[in-house]
Amino acid sequence: MGNSSSTHKISAQDKAILDMKNQRDKLHQYQRRITVLTDREKAIAKEMLAKGDKPKALLALRRKKYQESLLAKTDAQLEQLEKLTSSVEFALVQKDVVFGLQQGTNVLKEIHKEMGGLEHVDKLMGETAEAVAYQQVSIVGLCFIMELICV
């Protein structure tokens, strides 16, 4: 069941993609924490303003503004990380496509080798054309003989 050994090896590329996705998840968690802090600072500012403590309200708003700047920086980092992850994944797909093309080319070369090469195919086509021409001549001759017999 769960004890069977896996036949799939984890490549360095797979590990790098996993690491980038883990980092992306950590950034999302960080964004959520910053959002909670920003909301808390906003609530504190409203509370202090309601109490008439303007300096503490302004301090809370400065802290909120700082948290929002961190959030903007985190958004930029997250965007870069997602672009990088997509680029790496696409490069791996391209690598697989190139490998498939190479395999197909090798198979075609092997088939051409089995067919005897281009010269052999040209020779065979020539022989086939000669055989068709001979067959047509034979049919014309046979029709001519049939006409003579029927007359």
PDB file of N, CA and C in Angstrom, residues 43-103:
ATOM      1  N   ALA A  43      -8.116  50.186  13.285  1.00  0.00           N
ATOM      2  CA  ALA A  43      -9.086  50.168  14.380  1.00  0.00           C
ATOM      3  C   ALA A  43      -8.556  50.959  15.578  1.00  0.00           C
ATOM      4  N   ILE A  44      -7.251  50.810  15.848  1.00  0.00           N
ATOM      5  CA  ILE A  44      -6.648  51.557  16.961  1.00  0.00           C
ATOM      6  C   ILE A  44      -6.728  53.062  16.681  1.00  0.00           C
ATOM      7  N   ALA A  45      -6.437  53.450  15.438  1.00  0.00           N
ATOM      8  CA  ALA A  45      -6.489  54.874  15.082  1.00  0.00           C
ATOM      9  C   ALA A  45      -7.889  55.429  15.283  1.00  0.00           C
ATOM     10  N   LYS A  46      -8.909  54.695  14.879  1.00  0.00           N
ATOM     11  CA  LYS A  46     -10.303  55.138  15.060  1.00  0.00           C
ATOM     12  C   LYS A  46     -10.636  55.258  16.546  1.00  0.00           C
ATOM     13  N   GLU A  47     -10.171  54.253  17.309  1.00  0.00           N
ATOM     14  CA  GLU A  47     -10.449  54.256  18.749  1.00  0.00           C
ATOM     15  C   GLU A  47      -9.782  55.452  19.434  1.00  0.00           C
ATOM     16  N   MET A  48      -8.523  55.701  19.081  1.00  0.00           N
ATOM     17  CA  MET A  48      -7.793  56.813  19.696  1.00  0.00           C
ATOM     18  C   MET A  48      -8.403  58.166  19.296  1.00  0.00           C
ATOM     19  N   LEU A  49      -8.842  58.240  18.049  1.00  0.00           N
ATOM     20  CA  LEU A  49      -9.473  59.467  17.584  1.00  0.00           C
ATOM     21  C   LEU A  49     -10.788  59.703  18.326  1.00  0.00           C
ATOM     22  N   ALA A  50     -11.529  58.612  18.561  1.00  0.00           N
ATOM     23  CA  ALA A  50     -12.800  58.717  19.295  1.00  0.00           C
ATOM     24  C   ALA A  50     -12.552  59.159  20.735  1.00  0.00           C
ATOM     25  N   LYS A  51     -11.414  58.738  21.305  1.00  0.00           N
ATOM     26  CA  LYS A  51     -11.069  59.115  22.679  1.00  0.00           C
ATOM     27  C   LYS A  51     -10.470  60.524  22.745  1.00  0.00           C
ATOM     28  N   GLY A  52     -10.152  61.056  21.563  1.00  0.00           N
ATOM     29  CA  GLY A  52      -9.588  62.396  21.524  1.00  0.00           C
ATOM     30  C   GLY A  52      -8.062  62.404  21.636  1.00  0.00           C
ATOM     31  N   ASP A  53      -7.426  61.250  21.513  1.00  0.00           N
ATOM     32  CA  ASP A  53      -5.959  61.152  21.609  1.00  0.00           C
ATOM     33  C   ASP A  53      -5.376  61.164  20.193  1.00  0.00           C
ATOM     34  N   LYS A  54      -5.250  62.379  19.672  1.00  0.00           N
ATOM     35  CA  LYS A  54      -4.808  62.543  18.285  1.00  0.00           C
ATOM     36  C   LYS A  54      -3.378  62.042  18.054  1.00  0.00           C
ATOM     37  N   PRO A  55      -2.398  62.268  18.953  1.00  0.00           N
ATOM     38  CA  PRO A  55      -1.035  61.774  18.700  1.00  0.00           C
ATOM     39  C   PRO A  55      -0.967  60.248  18.566  1.00  0.00           C
ATOM     40  N   LYS A  56      -1.705  59.543  19.404  1.00  0.00           N
ATOM     41  CA  LYS A  56      -1.703  58.066  19.301  1.00  0.00           C
ATOM     42  C   LYS A  56      -2.428  57.611  18.023  1.00  0.00           C
ATOM     43  N   ALA A  57      -3.450  58.333  17.621  1.00  0.00           N
ATOM     44  CA  ALA A  57      -4.161  58.008  16.379  1.00  0.00           C
ATOM     45  C   ALA A  57      -3.231  58.195  15.183  1.00  0.00           C
ATOM     46  N   LEU A  58      -2.463  59.293  15.198  1.00  0.00           N
ATOM     47  CA  LEU A  58      -1.503  59.526  14.112  1.00  0.00           C
ATOM     48  C   LEU A  58      -0.405  58.476  14.102  1.00  0.00           C
ATOM     49  N   LEU A  59       0.043  58.060  15.271  1.00  0.00           N
ATOM     50  CA  LEU A  59       1.053  57.002  15.358  1.00  0.00           C
ATOM     51  C   LEU A  59       0.525  55.696  14.765  1.00  0.00           C
ATOM     52  N   ALA A  60      -0.708  55.363  15.099  1.00  0.00           N
ATOM     53  CA  ALA A  60      -1.326  54.147  14.564  1.00  0.00           C
ATOM     54  C   ALA A  60      -1.451  54.239  13.038  1.00  0.00           C
ATOM     55  N   LEU A  61      -1.796  55.419  12.522  1.00  0.00           N
ATOM     56  CA  LEU A  61      -1.915  55.592  11.070  1.00  0.00           C
ATOM     57  C   LEU A  61      -0.547  55.492  10.383  1.00  0.00           C
ATOM     58  N   ARG A  62       0.518  55.989  11.058  1.00  0.00           N
ATOM     59  CA  ARG A  62       1.869  55.840  10.490  1.00  0.00           C
ATOM     60  C   ARG A  62       2.276  54.367  10.443  1.00  0.00           C
ATOM     61  N   ARG A  63       1.943  53.654  11.510  1.00  0.00           N
ATOM     62  CA  ARG A  63       2.253  52.211  11.521  1.00  0.00           C
ATOM     63  C   ARG A  63       1.457  51.481  10.438  1.00  0.00           C
ATOM     64  N   LYS A  64       0.198  51.903  10.252  1.00  0.00           N
ATOM     65  CA  LYS A  64      -0.639  51.307   9.195  1.00  0.00           C
ATOM     66  C   LYS A  64      -0.022  51.581   7.827  1.00  0.00           C
ATOM     67  N   LYS A  65       0.427  52.803   7.620  1.00  0.00           N
ATOM     68  CA  LYS A  65       1.042  53.166   6.337  1.00  0.00           C
ATOM     69  C   LYS A  65       2.309  52.338   6.101  1.00  0.00           C
ATOM     70  N   TYR A  66       3.097  52.126   7.150  1.00  0.00           N
ATOM     71  CA  TYR A  66       4.305  51.306   7.032  1.00  0.00           C
ATOM     72  C   TYR A  66       3.939  49.867   6.663  1.00  0.00           C
ATOM     73  N   GLN A  67       2.918  49.327   7.311  1.00  0.00           N
ATOM     74  CA  GLN A  67       2.471  47.958   7.006  1.00  0.00           C
ATOM     75  C   GLN A  67       1.991  47.870   5.556  1.00  0.00           C
ATOM     76  N   GLU A  68       1.311  48.913   5.083  1.00  0.00           N
ATOM     77  CA  GLU A  68       0.845  48.911   3.689  1.00  0.00           C
ATOM     78  C   GLU A  68       2.019  48.955   2.722  1.00  0.00           C
ATOM     79  N   SER A  69       3.089  49.672   3.082  1.00  0.00           N
ATOM     80  CA  SER A  69       4.273  49.688   2.205  1.00  0.00           C
ATOM     81  C   SER A  69       4.925  48.299   2.169  1.00  0.00           C
ATOM     82  N   LEU A  70       4.937  47.618   3.310  1.00  0.00           N
ATOM     83  CA  LEU A  70       5.453  46.242   3.333  1.00  0.00           C
ATOM     84  C   LEU A  70       4.588  45.326   2.464  1.00  0.00           C
ATOM     85  N   LEU A  71       3.295  45.561   2.518  1.00  0.00           N
ATOM     86  CA  LEU A  71       2.362  44.757   1.706  1.00  0.00           C
ATOM     87  C   LEU A  71       2.623  44.969   0.215  1.00  0.00           C
ATOM     88  N   ALA A  72       2.884  46.216  -0.181  1.00  0.00           N
ATOM     89  CA  ALA A  72       3.175  46.511  -1.592  1.00  0.00           C
ATOM     90  C   ALA A  72       4.478  45.830  -2.024  1.00  0.00           C
ATOM     91  N   LYS A  73       5.484  45.869  -1.144  1.00  0.00           N
ATOM     92  CA  LYS A  73       6.759  45.201  -1.466  1.00  0.00           C
ATOM     93  C   LYS A  73       6.563  43.692  -1.577  1.00  0.00           C
ATOM     94  N   THR A  74       5.746  43.156  -0.698  1.00  0.00           N
ATOM     95  CA  THR A  74       5.467  41.720  -0.731  1.00  0.00           C
ATOM     96  C   THR A  74       4.739  41.347  -2.020  1.00  0.00           C
ATOM     97  N   ASP A  75       3.813  42.195  -2.447  1.00  0.00           N
ATOM     98  CA  ASP A  75       3.101  41.955  -3.711  1.00  0.00           C
ATOM     99  C   ASP A  75       4.085  41.892  -4.881  1.00  0.00           C
ATOM    100  N   ALA A  76       5.042  42.816  -4.896  1.00  0.00           N
ATOM    101  CA  ALA A  76       6.031  42.842  -5.979  1.00  0.00           C
ATOM    102  C   ALA A  76       6.896  41.588  -5.948  1.00  0.00           C
ATOM    103  N   GLN A  77       7.315  41.173  -4.750  1.00  0.00           N
ATOM    104  CA  GLN A  77       8.123  39.956  -4.631  1.00  0.00           C
ATOM    105  C   GLN A  77       7.333  38.737  -5.073  1.00  0.00           C
ATOM    106  N   LEU A  78       6.083  38.688  -4.685  1.00  0.00           N
ATOM    107  CA  LEU A  78       5.216  37.571  -5.053  1.00  0.00           C
ATOM    108  C   LEU A  78       5.040  37.495  -6.564  1.00  0.00           C
ATOM    109  N   GLU A  79       4.858  38.630  -7.187  1.00  0.00           N
ATOM    110  CA  GLU A  79       4.717  38.665  -8.651  1.00  0.00           C
ATOM    111  C   GLU A  79       5.983  38.137  -9.329  1.00  0.00           C
ATOM    112  N   GLN A  80       7.143  38.586  -8.856  1.00  0.00           N
ATOM    113  CA  GLN A  80       8.410  38.124  -9.430  1.00  0.00           C
ATOM    114  C   GLN A  80       8.587  36.623  -9.244  1.00  0.00           C
ATOM    115  N   LEU A  81       8.240  36.136  -8.066  1.00  0.00           N
ATOM    116  CA  LEU A  81       8.376  34.712  -7.774  1.00  0.00           C
ATOM    117  C   LEU A  81       7.450  33.882  -8.651  1.00  0.00           C
ATOM    118  N   GLU A  82       6.238  34.354  -8.870  1.00  0.00           N
ATOM    119  CA  GLU A  82       5.293  33.625  -9.720  1.00  0.00           C
ATOM    120  C   GLU A  82       5.757  33.620 -11.175  1.00  0.00           C
ATOM    121  N   LYS A  83       6.312  34.739 -11.634  1.00  0.00           N
ATOM    122  CA  LYS A  83       6.847  34.793 -13.002  1.00  0.00           C
ATOM    123  C   LYS A  83       8.013  33.820 -13.154  1.00  0.00           C
ATOM    124  N   LEU A  84       8.889  33.798 -12.166  1.00  0.00           N
ATOM    125  CA  LEU A  84      10.041  32.899 -12.214  1.00  0.00           C
ATOM    126  C   LEU A  84       9.594  31.442 -12.207  1.00  0.00           C
ATOM    127  N   THR A  85       8.643  31.120 -11.365  1.00  0.00           N
ATOM    128  CA  THR A  85       8.128  29.747 -11.298  1.00  0.00           C
ATOM    129  C   THR A  85       7.524  29.339 -12.642  1.00  0.00           C
ATOM    130  N   SER A  86       6.739  30.224 -13.232  1.00  0.00           N
ATOM    131  CA  SER A  86       6.135  29.936 -14.537  1.00  0.00           C
ATOM    132  C   SER A  86       7.209  29.758 -15.605  1.00  0.00           C
ATOM    133  N   SER A  87       8.239  30.585 -15.569  1.00  0.00           N
ATOM    134  CA  SER A  87       9.317  30.485 -16.552  1.00  0.00           C
ATOM    135  C   SER A  87      10.055  29.161 -16.428  1.00  0.00           C
ATOM    136  N   VAL A  88      10.331  28.754 -15.199  1.00  0.00           N
ATOM    137  CA  VAL A  88      11.028  27.486 -14.979  1.00  0.00           C
ATOM    138  C   VAL A  88      10.162  26.317 -15.449  1.00  0.00           C
ATOM    139  N   GLU A  89       8.882  26.338 -15.103  1.00  0.00           N
ATOM    140  CA  GLU A  89       7.989  25.257 -15.529  1.00  0.00           C
ATOM    141  C   GLU A  89       7.882  25.202 -17.049  1.00  0.00           C
ATOM    142  N   PHE A  90       7.800  26.358 -17.702  1.00  0.00           N
ATOM    143  CA  PHE A  90       7.710  26.378 -19.162  1.00  0.00           C
ATOM    144  C   PHE A  90       9.012  25.884 -19.789  1.00  0.00           C
ATOM    145  N   ALA A  91      10.145  26.250 -19.192  1.00  0.00           N
ATOM    146  CA  ALA A  91      11.437  25.777 -19.706  1.00  0.00           C
ATOM    147  C   ALA A  91      11.524  24.258 -19.614  1.00  0.00           C
ATOM    148  N   LEU A  92      10.976  23.678 -18.558  1.00  0.00           N
ATOM    149  CA  LEU A  92      10.974  22.213 -18.436  1.00  0.00           C
ATOM    150  C   LEU A  92      10.098  21.577 -19.516  1.00  0.00           C
ATOM    151  N   VAL A  93       8.975  22.215 -19.820  1.00  0.00           N
ATOM    152  CA  VAL A  93       8.110  21.712 -20.897  1.00  0.00           C
ATOM    153  C   VAL A  93       8.858  21.794 -22.226  1.00  0.00           C
ATOM    154  N   GLN A  94       9.544  22.915 -22.452  1.00  0.00           N
ATOM    155  CA  GLN A  94      10.316  23.063 -23.684  1.00  0.00           C
ATOM    156  C   GLN A  94      11.402  21.992 -23.776  1.00  0.00           C
ATOM    157  N   LYS A  95      12.047  21.704 -22.653  1.00  0.00           N
ATOM    158  CA  LYS A  95      13.089  20.674 -22.635  1.00  0.00           C
ATOM    159  C   LYS A  95      12.505  19.323 -23.043  1.00  0.00           C
ATOM    160  N   ASP A  96      11.317  19.013 -22.523  1.00  0.00           N
ATOM    161  CA  ASP A  96      10.658  17.756 -22.880  1.00  0.00           C
ATOM    162  C   ASP A  96      10.299  17.720 -24.360  1.00  0.00           C
ATOM    163  N   VAL A  97       9.844  18.839 -24.893  1.00  0.00           N
ATOM    164  CA  VAL A  97       9.496  18.915 -26.322  1.00  0.00           C
ATOM    165  C   VAL A  97      10.743  18.681 -27.174  1.00  0.00           C
ATOM    166  N   VAL A  98      11.841  19.340 -26.808  1.00  0.00           N
ATOM    167  CA  VAL A  98      13.090  19.169 -27.562  1.00  0.00           C
ATOM    168  C   VAL A  98      13.552  17.709 -27.490  1.00  0.00           C
ATOM    169  N   PHE A  99      13.438  17.097 -26.318  1.00  0.00           N
ATOM    170  CA  PHE A  99      13.811  15.699 -26.174  1.00  0.00           C
ATOM    171  C   PHE A  99      12.937  14.821 -27.081  1.00  0.00           C
ATOM    172  N   GLY A 100      11.635  15.106 -27.110  1.00  0.00           N
ATOM    173  CA  GLY A 100      10.727  14.342 -27.975  1.00  0.00           C
ATOM    174  C   GLY A 100      11.068  14.523 -29.445  1.00  0.00           C
ATOM    175  N   LEU A 101      11.403  15.747 -29.837  1.00  0.00           N
ATOM    176  CA  LEU A 101      11.795  15.999 -31.224  1.00  0.00           C
ATOM    177  C   LEU A 101      13.076  15.231 -31.570  1.00  0.00           C
ATOM    178  N   GLN A 102      14.015  15.211 -30.637  1.00  0.00           N
ATOM    179  CA  GLN A 102      15.256  14.479 -30.874  1.00  0.00           C
ATOM    180  C   GLN A 102      14.993  12.986 -31.025  1.00  0.00           C
ATOM    181  N   GLN A 103      14.134  12.449 -30.182  1.00  0.00           N
ATOM    182  CA  GLN A 103      13.789  11.033 -30.274  1.00  0.00           C
ATOM    183  C   GLN A 103      13.115  10.739 -31.621  1.00  0.00           C
TER     184      GLN A 103
END
